[in-house]
PDB file of C-alpha atoms in Angstrom:
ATOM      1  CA  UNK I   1      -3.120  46.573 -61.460  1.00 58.00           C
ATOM      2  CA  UNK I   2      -3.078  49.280 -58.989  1.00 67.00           C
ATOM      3  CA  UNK I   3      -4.436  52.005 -59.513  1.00 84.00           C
ATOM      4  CA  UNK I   4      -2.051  54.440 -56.783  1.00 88.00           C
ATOM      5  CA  UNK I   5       0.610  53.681 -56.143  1.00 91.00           C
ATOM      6  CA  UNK I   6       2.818  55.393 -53.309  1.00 93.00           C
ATOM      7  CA  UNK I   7       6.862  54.424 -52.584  1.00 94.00           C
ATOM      8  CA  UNK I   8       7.982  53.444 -49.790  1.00 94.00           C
ATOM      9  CA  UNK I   9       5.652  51.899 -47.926  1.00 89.00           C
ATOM     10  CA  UNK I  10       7.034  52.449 -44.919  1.00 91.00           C
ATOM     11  CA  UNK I  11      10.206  55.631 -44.647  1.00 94.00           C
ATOM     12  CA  UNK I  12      12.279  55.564 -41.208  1.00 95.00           C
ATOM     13  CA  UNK I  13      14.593  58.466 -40.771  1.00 96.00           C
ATOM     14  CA  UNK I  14      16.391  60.900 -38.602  1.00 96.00           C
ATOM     15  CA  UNK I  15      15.221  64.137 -37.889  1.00 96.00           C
ATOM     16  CA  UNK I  16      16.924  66.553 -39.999  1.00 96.00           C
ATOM     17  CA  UNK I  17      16.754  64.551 -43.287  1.00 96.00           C
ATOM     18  CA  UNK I  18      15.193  65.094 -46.610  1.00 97.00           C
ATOM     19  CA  UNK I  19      13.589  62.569 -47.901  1.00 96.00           C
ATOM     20  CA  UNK I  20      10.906  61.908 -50.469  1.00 97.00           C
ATOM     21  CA  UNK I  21       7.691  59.860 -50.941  1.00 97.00           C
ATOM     22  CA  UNK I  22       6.751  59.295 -54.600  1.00 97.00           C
ATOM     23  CA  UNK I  23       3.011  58.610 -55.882  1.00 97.00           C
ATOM     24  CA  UNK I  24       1.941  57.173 -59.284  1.00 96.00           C
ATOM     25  CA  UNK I  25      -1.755  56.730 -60.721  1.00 95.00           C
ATOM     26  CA  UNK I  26      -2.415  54.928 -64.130  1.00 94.00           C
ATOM     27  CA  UNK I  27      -6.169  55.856 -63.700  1.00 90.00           C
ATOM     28  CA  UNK I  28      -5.825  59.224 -66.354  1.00 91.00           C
ATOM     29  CA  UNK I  29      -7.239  61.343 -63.154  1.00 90.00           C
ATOM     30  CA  UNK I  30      -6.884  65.191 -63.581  1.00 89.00           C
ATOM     31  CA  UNK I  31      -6.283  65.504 -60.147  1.00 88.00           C
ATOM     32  CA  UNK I  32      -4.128  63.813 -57.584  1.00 91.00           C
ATOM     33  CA  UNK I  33      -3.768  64.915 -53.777  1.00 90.00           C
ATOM     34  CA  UNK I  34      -1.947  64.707 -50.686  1.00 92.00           C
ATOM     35  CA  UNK I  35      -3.206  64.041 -47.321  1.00 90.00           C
ATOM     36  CA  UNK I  36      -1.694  63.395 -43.917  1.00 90.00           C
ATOM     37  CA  UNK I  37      -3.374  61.237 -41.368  1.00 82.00           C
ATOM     38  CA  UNK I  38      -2.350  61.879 -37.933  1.00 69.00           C
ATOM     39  CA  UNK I  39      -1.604  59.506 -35.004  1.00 66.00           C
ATOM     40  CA  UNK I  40      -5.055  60.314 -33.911  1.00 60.00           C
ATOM     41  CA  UNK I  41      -6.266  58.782 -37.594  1.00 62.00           C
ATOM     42  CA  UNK I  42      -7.202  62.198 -38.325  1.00 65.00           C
ATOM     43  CA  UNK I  43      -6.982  62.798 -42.103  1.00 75.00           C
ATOM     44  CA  UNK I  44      -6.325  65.996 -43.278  1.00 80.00           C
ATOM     45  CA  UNK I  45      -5.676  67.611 -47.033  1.00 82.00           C
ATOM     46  CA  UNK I  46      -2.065  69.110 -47.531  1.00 89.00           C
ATOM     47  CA  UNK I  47      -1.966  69.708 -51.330  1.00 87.00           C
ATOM     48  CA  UNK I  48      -3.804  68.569 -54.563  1.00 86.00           C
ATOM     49  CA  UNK I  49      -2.460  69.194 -58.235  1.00 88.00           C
ATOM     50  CA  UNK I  50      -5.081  69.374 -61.457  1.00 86.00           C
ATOM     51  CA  UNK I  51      -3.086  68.913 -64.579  1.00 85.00           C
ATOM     52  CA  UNK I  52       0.259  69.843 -62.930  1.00 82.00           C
ATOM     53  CA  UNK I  53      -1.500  72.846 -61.798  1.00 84.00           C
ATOM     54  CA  UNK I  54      -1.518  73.266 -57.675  1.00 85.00           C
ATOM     55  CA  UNK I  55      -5.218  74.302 -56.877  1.00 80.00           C
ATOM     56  CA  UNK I  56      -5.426  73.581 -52.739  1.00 75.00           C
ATOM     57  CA  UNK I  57      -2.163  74.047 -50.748  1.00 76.00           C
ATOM     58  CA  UNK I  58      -2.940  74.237 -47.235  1.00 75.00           C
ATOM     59  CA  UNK I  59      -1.405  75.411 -43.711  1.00 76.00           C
ATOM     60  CA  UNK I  60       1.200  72.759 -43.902  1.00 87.00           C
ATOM     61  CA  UNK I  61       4.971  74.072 -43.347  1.00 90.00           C
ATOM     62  CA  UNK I  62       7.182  75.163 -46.326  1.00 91.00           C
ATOM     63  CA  UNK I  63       9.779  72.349 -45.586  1.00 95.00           C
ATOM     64  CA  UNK I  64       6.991  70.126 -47.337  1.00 94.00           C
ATOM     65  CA  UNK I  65       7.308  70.515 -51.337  1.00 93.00           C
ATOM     66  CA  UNK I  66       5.049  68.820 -53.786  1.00 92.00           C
ATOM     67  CA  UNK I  67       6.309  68.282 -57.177  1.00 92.00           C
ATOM     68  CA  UNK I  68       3.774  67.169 -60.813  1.00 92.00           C
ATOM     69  CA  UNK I  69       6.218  66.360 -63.239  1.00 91.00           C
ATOM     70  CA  UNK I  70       2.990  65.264 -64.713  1.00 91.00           C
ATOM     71  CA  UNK I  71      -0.478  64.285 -64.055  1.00 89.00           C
ATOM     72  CA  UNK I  72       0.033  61.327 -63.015  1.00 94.00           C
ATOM     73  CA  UNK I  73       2.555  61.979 -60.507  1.00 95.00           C
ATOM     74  CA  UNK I  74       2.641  63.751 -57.874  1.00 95.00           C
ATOM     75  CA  UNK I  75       5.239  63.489 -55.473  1.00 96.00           C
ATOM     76  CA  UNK I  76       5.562  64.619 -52.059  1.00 96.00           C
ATOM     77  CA  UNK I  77       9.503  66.390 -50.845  1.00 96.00           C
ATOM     78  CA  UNK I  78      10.207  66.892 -46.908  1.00 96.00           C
ATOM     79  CA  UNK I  79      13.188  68.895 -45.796  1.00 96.00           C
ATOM     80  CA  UNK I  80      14.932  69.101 -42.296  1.00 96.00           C
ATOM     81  CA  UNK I  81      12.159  66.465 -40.873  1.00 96.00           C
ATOM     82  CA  UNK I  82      10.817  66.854 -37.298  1.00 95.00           C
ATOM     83  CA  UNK I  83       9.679  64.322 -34.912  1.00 94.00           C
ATOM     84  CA  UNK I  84       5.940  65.777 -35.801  1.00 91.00           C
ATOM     85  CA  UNK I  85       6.404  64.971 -39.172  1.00 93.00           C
ATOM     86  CA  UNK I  86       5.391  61.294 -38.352  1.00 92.00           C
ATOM     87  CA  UNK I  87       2.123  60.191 -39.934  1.00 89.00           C
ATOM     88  CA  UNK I  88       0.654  57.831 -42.240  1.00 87.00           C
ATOM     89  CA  UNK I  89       0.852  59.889 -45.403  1.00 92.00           C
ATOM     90  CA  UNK I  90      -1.732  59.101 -48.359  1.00 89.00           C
ATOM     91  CA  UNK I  91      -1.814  59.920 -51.923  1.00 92.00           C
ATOM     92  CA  UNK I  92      -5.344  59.958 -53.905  1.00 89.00           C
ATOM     93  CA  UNK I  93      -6.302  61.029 -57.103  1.00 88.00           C
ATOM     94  CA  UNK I  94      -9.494  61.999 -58.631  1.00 83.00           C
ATOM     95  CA  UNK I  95     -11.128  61.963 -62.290  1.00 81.00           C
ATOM     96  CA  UNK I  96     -11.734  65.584 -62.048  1.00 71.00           C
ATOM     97  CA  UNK I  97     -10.857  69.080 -60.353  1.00 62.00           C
ATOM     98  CA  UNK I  98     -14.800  69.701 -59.405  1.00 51.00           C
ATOM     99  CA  UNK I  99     -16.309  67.345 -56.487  1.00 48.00           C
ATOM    100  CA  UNK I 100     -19.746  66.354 -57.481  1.00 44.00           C
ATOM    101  CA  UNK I 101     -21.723  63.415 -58.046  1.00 43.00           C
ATOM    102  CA  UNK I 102     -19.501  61.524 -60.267  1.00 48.00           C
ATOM    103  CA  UNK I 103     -15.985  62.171 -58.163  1.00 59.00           C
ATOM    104  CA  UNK I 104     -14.761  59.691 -55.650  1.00 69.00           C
ATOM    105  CA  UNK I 105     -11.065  59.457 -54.424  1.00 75.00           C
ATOM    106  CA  UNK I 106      -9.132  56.774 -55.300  1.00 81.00           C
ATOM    107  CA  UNK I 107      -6.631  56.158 -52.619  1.00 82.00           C
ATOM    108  CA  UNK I 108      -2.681  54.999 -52.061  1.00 84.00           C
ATOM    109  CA  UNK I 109      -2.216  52.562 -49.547  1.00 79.00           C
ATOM    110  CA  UNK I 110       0.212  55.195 -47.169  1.00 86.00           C
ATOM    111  CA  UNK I 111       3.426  55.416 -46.364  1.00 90.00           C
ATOM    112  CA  UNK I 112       4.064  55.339 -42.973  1.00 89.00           C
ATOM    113  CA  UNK I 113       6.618  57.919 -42.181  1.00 93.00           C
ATOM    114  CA  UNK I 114       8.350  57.628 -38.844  1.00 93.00           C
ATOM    115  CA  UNK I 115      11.177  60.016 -37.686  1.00 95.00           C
ATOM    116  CA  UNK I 116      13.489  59.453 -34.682  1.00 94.00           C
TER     117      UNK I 116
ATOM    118  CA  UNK Q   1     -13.280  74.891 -38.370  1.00 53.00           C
ATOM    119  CA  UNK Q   2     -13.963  71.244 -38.211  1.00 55.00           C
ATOM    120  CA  UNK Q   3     -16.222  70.590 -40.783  1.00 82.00           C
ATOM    121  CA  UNK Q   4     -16.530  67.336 -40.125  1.00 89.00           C
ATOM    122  CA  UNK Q   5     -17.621  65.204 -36.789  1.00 91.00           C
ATOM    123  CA  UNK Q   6     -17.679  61.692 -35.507  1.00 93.00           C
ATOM    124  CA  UNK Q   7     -18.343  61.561 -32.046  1.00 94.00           C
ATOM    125  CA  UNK Q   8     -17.057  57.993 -31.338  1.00 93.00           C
ATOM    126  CA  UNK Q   9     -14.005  57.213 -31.226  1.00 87.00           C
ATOM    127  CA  UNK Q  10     -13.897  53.686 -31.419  1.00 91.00           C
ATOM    128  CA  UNK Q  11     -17.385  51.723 -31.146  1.00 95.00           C
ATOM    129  CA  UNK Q  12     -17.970  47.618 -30.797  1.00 96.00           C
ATOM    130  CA  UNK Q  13     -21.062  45.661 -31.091  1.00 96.00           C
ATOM    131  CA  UNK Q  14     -21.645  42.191 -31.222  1.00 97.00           C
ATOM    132  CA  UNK Q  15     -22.595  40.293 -34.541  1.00 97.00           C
ATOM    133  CA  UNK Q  16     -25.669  40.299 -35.791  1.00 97.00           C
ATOM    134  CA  UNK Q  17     -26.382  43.430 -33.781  1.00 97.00           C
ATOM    135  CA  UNK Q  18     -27.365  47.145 -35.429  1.00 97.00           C
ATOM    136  CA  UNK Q  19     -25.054  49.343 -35.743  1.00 97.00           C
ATOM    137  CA  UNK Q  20     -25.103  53.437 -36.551  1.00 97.00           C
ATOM    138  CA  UNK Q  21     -21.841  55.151 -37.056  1.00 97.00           C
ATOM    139  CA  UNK Q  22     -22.755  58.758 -36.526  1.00 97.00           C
ATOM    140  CA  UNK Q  23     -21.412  61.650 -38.277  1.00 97.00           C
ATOM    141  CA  UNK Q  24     -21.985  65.678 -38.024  1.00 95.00           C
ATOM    142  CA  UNK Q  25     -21.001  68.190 -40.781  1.00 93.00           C
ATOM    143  CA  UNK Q  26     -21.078  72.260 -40.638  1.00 90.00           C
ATOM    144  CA  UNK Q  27     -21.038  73.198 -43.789  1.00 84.00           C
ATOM    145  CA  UNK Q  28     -23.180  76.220 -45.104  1.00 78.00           C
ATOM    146  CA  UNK Q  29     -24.136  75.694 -48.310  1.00 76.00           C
ATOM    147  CA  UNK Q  30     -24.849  71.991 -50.081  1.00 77.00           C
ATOM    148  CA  UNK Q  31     -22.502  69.606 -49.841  1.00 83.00           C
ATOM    149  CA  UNK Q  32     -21.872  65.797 -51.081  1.00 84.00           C
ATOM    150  CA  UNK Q  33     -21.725  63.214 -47.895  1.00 89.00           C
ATOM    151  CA  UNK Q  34     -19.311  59.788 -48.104  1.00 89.00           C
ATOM    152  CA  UNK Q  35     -18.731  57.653 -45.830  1.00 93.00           C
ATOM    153  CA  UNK Q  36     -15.007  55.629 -46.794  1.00 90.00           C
ATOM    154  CA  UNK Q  37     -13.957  52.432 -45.046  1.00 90.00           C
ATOM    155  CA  UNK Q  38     -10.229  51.076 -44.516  1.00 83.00           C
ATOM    156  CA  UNK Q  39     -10.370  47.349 -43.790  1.00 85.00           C
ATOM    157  CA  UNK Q  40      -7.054  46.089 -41.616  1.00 80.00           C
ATOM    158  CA  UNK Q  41      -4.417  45.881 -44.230  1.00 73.00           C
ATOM    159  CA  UNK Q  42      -6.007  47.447 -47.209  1.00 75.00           C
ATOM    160  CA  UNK Q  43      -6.489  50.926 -48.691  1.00 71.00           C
ATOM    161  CA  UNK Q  44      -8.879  53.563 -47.767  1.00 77.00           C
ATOM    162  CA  UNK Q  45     -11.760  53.338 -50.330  1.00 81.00           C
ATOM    163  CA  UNK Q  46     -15.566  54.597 -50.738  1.00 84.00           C
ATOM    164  CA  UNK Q  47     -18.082  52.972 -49.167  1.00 91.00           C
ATOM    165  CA  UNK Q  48     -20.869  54.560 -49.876  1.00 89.00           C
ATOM    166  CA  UNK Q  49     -22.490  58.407 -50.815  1.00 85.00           C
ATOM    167  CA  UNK Q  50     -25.317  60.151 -50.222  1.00 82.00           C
ATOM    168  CA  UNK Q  51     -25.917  61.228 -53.486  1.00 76.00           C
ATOM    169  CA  UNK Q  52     -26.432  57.453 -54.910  1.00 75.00           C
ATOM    170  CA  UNK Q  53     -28.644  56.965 -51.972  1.00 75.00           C
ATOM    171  CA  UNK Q  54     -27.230  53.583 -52.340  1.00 79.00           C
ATOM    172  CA  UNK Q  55     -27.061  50.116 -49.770  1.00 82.00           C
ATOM    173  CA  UNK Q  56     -23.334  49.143 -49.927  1.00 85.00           C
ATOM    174  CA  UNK Q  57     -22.709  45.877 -48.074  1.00 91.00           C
ATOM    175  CA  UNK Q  58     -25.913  46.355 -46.175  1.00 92.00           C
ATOM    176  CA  UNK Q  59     -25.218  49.965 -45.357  1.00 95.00           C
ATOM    177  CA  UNK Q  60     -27.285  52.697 -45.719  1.00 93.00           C
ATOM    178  CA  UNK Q  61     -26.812  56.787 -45.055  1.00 93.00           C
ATOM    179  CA  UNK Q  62     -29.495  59.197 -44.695  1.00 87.00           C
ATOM    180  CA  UNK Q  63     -28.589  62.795 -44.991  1.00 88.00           C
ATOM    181  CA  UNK Q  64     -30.685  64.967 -42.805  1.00 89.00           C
ATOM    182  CA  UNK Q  65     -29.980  68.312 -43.414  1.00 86.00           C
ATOM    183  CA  UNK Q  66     -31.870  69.627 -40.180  1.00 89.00           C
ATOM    184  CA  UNK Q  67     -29.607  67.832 -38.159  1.00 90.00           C
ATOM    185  CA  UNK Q  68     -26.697  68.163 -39.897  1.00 92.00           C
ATOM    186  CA  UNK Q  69     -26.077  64.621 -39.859  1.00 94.00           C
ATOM    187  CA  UNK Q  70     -25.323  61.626 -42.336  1.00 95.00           C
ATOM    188  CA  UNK Q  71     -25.636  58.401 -40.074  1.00 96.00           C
ATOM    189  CA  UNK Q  72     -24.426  55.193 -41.372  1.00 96.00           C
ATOM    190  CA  UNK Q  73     -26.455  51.864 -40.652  1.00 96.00           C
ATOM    191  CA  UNK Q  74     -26.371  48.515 -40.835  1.00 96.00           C
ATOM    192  CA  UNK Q  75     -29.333  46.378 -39.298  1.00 96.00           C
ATOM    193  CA  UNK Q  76     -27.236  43.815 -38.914  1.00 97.00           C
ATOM    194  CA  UNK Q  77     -23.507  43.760 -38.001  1.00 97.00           C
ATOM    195  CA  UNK Q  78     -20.986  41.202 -39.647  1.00 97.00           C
ATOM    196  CA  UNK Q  79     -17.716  40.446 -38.590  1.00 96.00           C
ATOM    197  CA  UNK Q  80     -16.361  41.249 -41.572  1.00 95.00           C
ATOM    198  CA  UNK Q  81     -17.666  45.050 -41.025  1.00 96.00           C
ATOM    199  CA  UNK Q  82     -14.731  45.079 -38.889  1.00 94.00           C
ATOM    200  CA  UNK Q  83     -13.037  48.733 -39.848  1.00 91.00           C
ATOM    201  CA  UNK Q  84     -11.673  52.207 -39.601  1.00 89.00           C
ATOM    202  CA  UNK Q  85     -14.809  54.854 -41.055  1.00 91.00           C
ATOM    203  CA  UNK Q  86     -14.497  58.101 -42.122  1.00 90.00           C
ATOM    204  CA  UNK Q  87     -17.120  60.703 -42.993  1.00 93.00           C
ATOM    205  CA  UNK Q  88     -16.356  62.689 -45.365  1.00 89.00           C
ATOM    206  CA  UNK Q  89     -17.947  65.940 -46.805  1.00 86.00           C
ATOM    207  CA  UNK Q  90     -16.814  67.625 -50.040  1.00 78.00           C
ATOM    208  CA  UNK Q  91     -18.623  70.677 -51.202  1.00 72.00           C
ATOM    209  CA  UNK Q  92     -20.871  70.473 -54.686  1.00 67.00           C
ATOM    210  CA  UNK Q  93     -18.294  72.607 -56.454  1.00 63.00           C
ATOM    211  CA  UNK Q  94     -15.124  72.912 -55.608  1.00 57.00           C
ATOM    212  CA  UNK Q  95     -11.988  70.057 -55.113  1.00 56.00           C
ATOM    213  CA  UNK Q  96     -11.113  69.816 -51.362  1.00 64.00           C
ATOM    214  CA  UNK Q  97     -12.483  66.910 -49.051  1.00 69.00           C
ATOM    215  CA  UNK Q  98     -13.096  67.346 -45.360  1.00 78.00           C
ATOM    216  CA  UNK Q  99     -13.063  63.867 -43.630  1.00 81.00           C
ATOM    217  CA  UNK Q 100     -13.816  63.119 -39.789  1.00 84.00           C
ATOM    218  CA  UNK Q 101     -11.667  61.826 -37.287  1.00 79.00           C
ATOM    219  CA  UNK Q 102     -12.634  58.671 -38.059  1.00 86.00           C
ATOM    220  CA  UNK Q 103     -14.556  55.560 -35.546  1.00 90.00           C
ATOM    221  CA  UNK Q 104     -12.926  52.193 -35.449  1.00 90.00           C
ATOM    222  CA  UNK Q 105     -15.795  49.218 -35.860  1.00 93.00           C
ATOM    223  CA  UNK Q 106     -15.290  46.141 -33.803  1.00 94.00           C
ATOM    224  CA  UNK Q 107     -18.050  43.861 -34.317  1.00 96.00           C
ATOM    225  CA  UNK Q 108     -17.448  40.938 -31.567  1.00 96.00           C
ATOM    226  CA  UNK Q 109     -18.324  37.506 -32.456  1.00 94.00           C
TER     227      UNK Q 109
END
């Protein structure tokens, strides 16, 4: 069964559209994040929600909107996409809101988002 | 501030070869060290962290807090090693993770 799940796989669009990417987890985590990894493989942190609660939002531009309908989702809403908006996006999720010796990230496999 | 660094980019060696896939942090403070692998095709997961000061697949980490640095090794390099690695640093308390830029592994047979 898998554990994250993230939908679609793969998004191609034209700039200017809104478009969403969707993430599941049927491990009970608290806490479930969003990260963007650049075409340089750079992975950086956009958002994370803790029990529908968002705790870390950073510098990313207002068109992108995260939405917890619950803890176990946490989906990921782009308006009026740019060119620079293409990236591998990834969804994780982790047992708890505090890092420490028990927490790991458990992973999506990405959606690769490319806009024309 | 990057919090995270791994100088190489992308590194090969041939099999059966060591290997060290460096990583620098800047972090004041304590942090936890990880070190995640993404094979071709398949998801990014943990590979190993400091705190478990644990041999994964024949990897090991030190963390040396002097120099900043949390090294991974592998005396021996398999094919199968083969991978995109990430450093990543996550402070004791709190919920973000940092992660590197990542070093692509290409061990040559």
């Amino acid at each position: 069964d898998t554990a994250v799940s993230q939908t679609p796989k793969y998004l191609v669009t034209q700039m200017g559209n809104d478009k969403s990417i969707k993430c599941e987890q049927n491990l009970g985590h608290d806490t479930m994040y969003w990260y963007k990894q650049d075409s340089k493989k750079f992975l950086k942190i956009m958002f994370s929600y803790n029990n529908k609660e968002l705790i870390i939002n950073e510098t990313v531009p207002n068109r992108f909107s995260p939405k917890s309908p619950d803890k176990a989702h946490l989906n990921l809403h782009i308006n009026s996409l740019e060119l620079g908006d293409s990236a591998v996006y990834f969804c994780a999720s982790s047992r708890h809101r505090a890092a420490g010796v028990n927490e790991k990230l458990f992973f999506g496999s990405g959606t690769q988002l490319s806009v024309l | 501030a990057q919090r995270v660094t791994q100088p190489e980019k992308l590194l090969s060696v041939f099999k059966g070869a060591p290997v060290e896939l460096k990583c620098n942090y800047s972090y004041s403070g304590s942090p936890e060290l990880f070190w995640y692998v993404q094979y071709s095709r398949q998801r990014l997961q943990l590979l190993l962290r400091h705190i478990s000061r644990e041999s994964i697949k024949g990897f090991t980490a030190d963390l040396n807090k002097g120099e900043t640095s949390f090294h991974l090794k592998k005396p021996f390099a398999q094919e199968e090693d083969s991978a995109m690695y990430y450093c990543a640093l996550s402070p004791y308390t709190g919920n973000q993770f940092y992660f590197g830029t990542g070093t692509s592994l290409t061990v040559i047979p």
